[in-house]
XYZ file of C-alpha atoms in Angstrom:
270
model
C -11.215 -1.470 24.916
C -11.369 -4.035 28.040
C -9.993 -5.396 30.756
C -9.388 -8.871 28.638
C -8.272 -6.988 24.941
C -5.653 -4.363 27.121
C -4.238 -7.954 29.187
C -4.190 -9.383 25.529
C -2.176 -6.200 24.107
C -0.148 -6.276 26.995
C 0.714 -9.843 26.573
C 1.795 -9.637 22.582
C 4.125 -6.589 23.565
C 5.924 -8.585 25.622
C 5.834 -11.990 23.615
C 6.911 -10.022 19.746
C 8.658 -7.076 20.852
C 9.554 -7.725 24.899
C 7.978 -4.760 25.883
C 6.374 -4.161 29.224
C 4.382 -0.849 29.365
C 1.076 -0.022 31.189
C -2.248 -1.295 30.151
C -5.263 1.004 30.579
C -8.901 0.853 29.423
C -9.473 4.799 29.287
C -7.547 7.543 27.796
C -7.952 10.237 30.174
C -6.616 7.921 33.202
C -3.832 7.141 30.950
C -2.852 10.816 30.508
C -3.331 11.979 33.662
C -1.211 9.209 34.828
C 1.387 8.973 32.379
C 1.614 12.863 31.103
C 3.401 12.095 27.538
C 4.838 14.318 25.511
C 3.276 12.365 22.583
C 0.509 10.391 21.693
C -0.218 8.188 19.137
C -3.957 7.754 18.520
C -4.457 4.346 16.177
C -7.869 3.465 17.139
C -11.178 2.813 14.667
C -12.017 6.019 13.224
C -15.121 5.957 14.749
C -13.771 7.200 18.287
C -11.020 9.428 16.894
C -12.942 13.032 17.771
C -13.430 12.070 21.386
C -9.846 10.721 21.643
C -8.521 13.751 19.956
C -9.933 16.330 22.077
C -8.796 14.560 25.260
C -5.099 14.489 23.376
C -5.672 18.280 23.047
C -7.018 19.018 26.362
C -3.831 17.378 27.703
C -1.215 19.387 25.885
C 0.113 16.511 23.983
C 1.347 16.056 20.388
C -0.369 13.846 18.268
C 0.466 11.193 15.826
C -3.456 9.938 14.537
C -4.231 7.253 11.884
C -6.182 8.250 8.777
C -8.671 9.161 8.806
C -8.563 12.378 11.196
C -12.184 11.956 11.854
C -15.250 10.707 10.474
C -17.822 11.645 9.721
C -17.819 15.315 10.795
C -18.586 18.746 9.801
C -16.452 21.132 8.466
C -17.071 23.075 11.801
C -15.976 20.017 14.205
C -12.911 19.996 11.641
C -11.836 23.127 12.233
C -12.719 23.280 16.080
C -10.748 19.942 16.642
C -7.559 21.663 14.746
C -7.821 24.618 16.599
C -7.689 22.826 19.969
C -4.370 21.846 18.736
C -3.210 25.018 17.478
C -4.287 27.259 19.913
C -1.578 24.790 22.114
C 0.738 24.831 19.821
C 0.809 21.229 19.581
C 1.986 19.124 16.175
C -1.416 16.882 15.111
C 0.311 14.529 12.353
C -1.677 12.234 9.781
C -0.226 8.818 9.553
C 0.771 8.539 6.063
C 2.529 5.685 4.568
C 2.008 5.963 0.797
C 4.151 9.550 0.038
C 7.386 7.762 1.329
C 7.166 5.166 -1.771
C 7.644 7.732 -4.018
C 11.552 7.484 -3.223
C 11.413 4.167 -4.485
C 9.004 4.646 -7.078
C 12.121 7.139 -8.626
C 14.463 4.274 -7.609
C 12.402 2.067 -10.151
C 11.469 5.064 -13.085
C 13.648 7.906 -12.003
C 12.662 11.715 -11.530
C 8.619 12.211 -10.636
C 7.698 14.278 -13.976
C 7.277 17.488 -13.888
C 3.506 17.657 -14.372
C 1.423 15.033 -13.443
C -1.731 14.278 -15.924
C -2.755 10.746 -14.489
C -3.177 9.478 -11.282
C -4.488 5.976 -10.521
C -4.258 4.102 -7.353
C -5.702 0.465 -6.707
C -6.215 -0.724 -3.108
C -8.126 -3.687 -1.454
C -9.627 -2.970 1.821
C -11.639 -5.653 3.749
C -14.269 -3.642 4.186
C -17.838 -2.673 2.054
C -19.547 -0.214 1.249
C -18.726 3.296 2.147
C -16.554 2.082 4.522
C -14.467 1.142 1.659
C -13.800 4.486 0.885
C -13.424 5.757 4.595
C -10.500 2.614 4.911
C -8.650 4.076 1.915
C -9.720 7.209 0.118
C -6.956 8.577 2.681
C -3.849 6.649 1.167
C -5.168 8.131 -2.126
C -5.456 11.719 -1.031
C -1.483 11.256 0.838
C -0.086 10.598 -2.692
C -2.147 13.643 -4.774
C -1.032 15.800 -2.073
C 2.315 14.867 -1.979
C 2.987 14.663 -5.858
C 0.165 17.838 -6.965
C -0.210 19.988 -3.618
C -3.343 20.500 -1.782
C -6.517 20.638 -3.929
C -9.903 20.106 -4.464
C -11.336 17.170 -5.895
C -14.148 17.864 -8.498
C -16.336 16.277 -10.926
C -16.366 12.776 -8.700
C -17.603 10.371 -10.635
C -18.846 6.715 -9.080
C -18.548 3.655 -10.526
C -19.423 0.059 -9.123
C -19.090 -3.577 -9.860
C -17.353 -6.488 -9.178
C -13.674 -7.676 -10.922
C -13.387 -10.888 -12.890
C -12.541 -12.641 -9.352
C -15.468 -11.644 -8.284
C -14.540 -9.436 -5.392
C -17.074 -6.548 -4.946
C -15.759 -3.036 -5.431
C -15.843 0.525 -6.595
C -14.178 3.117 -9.053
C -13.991 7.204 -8.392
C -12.731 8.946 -11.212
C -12.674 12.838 -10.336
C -10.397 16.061 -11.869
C -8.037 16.952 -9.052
C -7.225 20.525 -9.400
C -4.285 22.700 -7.455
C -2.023 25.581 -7.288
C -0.315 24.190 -10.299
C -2.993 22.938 -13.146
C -5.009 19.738 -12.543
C -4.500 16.140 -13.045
C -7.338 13.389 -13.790
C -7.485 11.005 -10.733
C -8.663 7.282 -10.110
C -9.494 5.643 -6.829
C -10.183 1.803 -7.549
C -10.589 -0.417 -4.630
C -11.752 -4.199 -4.594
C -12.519 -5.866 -1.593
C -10.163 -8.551 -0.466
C -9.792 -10.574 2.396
C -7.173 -12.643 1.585
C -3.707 -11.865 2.090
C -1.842 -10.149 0.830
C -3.933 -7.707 -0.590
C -2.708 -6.146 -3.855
C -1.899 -2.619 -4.516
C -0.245 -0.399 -6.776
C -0.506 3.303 -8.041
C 0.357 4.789 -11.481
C 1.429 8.101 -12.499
C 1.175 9.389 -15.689
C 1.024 5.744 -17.112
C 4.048 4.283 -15.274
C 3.140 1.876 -12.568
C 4.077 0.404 -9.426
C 2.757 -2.382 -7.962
C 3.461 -3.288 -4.057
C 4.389 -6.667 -3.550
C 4.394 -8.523 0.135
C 6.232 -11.435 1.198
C 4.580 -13.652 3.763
C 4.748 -14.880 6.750
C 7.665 -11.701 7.366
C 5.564 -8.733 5.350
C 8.839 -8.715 3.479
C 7.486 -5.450 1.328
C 9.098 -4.342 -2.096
C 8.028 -1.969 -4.807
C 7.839 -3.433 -8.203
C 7.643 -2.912 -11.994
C 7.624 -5.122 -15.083
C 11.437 -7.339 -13.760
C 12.206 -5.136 -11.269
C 11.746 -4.710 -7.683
C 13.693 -2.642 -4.893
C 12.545 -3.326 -1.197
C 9.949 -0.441 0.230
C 11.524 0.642 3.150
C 9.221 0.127 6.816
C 6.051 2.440 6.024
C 5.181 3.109 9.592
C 9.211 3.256 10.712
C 9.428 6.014 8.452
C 6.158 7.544 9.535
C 7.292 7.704 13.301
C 10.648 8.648 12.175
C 9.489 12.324 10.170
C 7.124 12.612 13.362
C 9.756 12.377 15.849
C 12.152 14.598 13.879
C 9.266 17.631 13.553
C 8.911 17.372 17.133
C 12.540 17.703 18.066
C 12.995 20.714 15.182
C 9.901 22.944 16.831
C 6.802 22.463 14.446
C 3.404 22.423 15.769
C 1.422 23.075 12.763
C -0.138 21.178 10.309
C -3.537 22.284 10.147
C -4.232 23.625 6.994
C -3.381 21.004 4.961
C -5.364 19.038 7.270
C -8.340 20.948 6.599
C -8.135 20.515 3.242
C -7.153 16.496 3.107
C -10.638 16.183 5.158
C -12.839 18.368 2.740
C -11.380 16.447 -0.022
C -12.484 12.872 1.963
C -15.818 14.313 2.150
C -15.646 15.518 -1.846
C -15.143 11.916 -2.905
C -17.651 10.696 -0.312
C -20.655 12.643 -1.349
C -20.435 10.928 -4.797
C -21.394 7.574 -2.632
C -24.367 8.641 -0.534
């Protein structure tokens, strides 16, 4: 962050959404200054354990991009979450994926019962590990939110390029839980053009997202059909803001686990 990005921020506020707020170049002037109730942490991932302490120190609630942090230990995991807990202070994951599952059931009806298959195909710009640090996460929301929290075992890497030509990556791994297990596919291509496809399948019935430019106009469709996918983010901040005003403040278990399973799926890449 600088002096010329925050005056640019500042300035597309006010020119898309006319909004004037204060511009600052560090965190800890802004929360001295401001003392929120709430923050919302969407920086890189690569400065979110400084910026989350300083959230923590401060007594505020936290909405944080995925992923939490990275790369870090187990023990910085837990010593992070306990910062938060010991405050009693709600640390939320940003988590757009789970929410399509009401249209997904729109499109197919009930989620089954038991889930055997799980496949998911995203298309960061990124390479490299990085590709799986961009969107392992989104992968890890849905499991969670159709299986429960789990571990993923038996990671197995595959690499290669499509018949495009974009270069990519497959992780196949069995995702076990409370409930049984379910084999589970990560495939991500790189892409930079846009939009980028996506689409997840569970137990053989798929969904594909589909985006409508310049607006980002987004639907959920299979084979003829398509229902519009409501405002991932809207609803995001919506189930944030209504966990604040009912009282919660803790999340960190599950959060524990979603980052041992990110590190799980990126040991089969080093």
């Amino acid at each position: 962050t600088s002096t010329t990005s925050v005056k640019k921020a500042l300035e597309d506020l006010h020119s898309n959404w006319q909004l004037s707020p204060a511009g600052y170049t560090r965190l800890d002037r802004a929360l001295e200054e401001l003392q929120p109730l709430a923050v919302a942490v969407c920086s890189p991932w690569r400065h979110h354990a400084e910026q989350l302490a300083e959230v923590a120190a401060a007594g505020c609630h936290c909405l944080v991009e995925k992923p939490l942090v990275w790369p870090a230990s187990a023990g910085t995991v837990d010593a992070l979450l306990t910062s938060f807990e010991r405050r009693g202070l709600l640390l939320q994951l940003v988590d757009q994926w789970p929410g399509s599952l009401r249209e997904f059931c729109q499109l197919h009806g009930k989620l089954p019962a038991t889930i055997d298959r799980f496949r998911m195909r995203l298309s960061p710009i990124s390479l490299g590990p990085d590709m799986l640090t961009d969107s392992a996460p989104h992968f890890l929301g849905l499991l969670h939110a159709l299986c429960g929290p789990g571990d993923c075992e038996d990671v197995q890497l595959i690499t290669g390029t499509d018949t495009s030509g974009d270069p990519g990556l497959q992780l196949d791994c069995r995702y076990h839980h409370e409930r049984g297990s379910c084999k589970a596919t990560l495939v991500l291509r790189t892409q930079v053009r846009r939009p980028r496809p996506a689409w997840y399948e569970i137990n053989g019935v798929r969904v594909d997202r589909e985006v409508e430019l310049p607006g980002y106009r987004q639907y959920l469709a299979s084979a003829d059909r398509r229902v519009p996918l409501a405002d991932p983010m809207r609803s995001v901040t919506a189930s944030f803001a209504a966990r604040l005003a009912a009282g919660e403040t803790d999340a960190g278990q599950n959060l524990r686990i979603r980052q041992r399973n990110l590190q799980q799926l990126a040991e089969a890449i080093r």
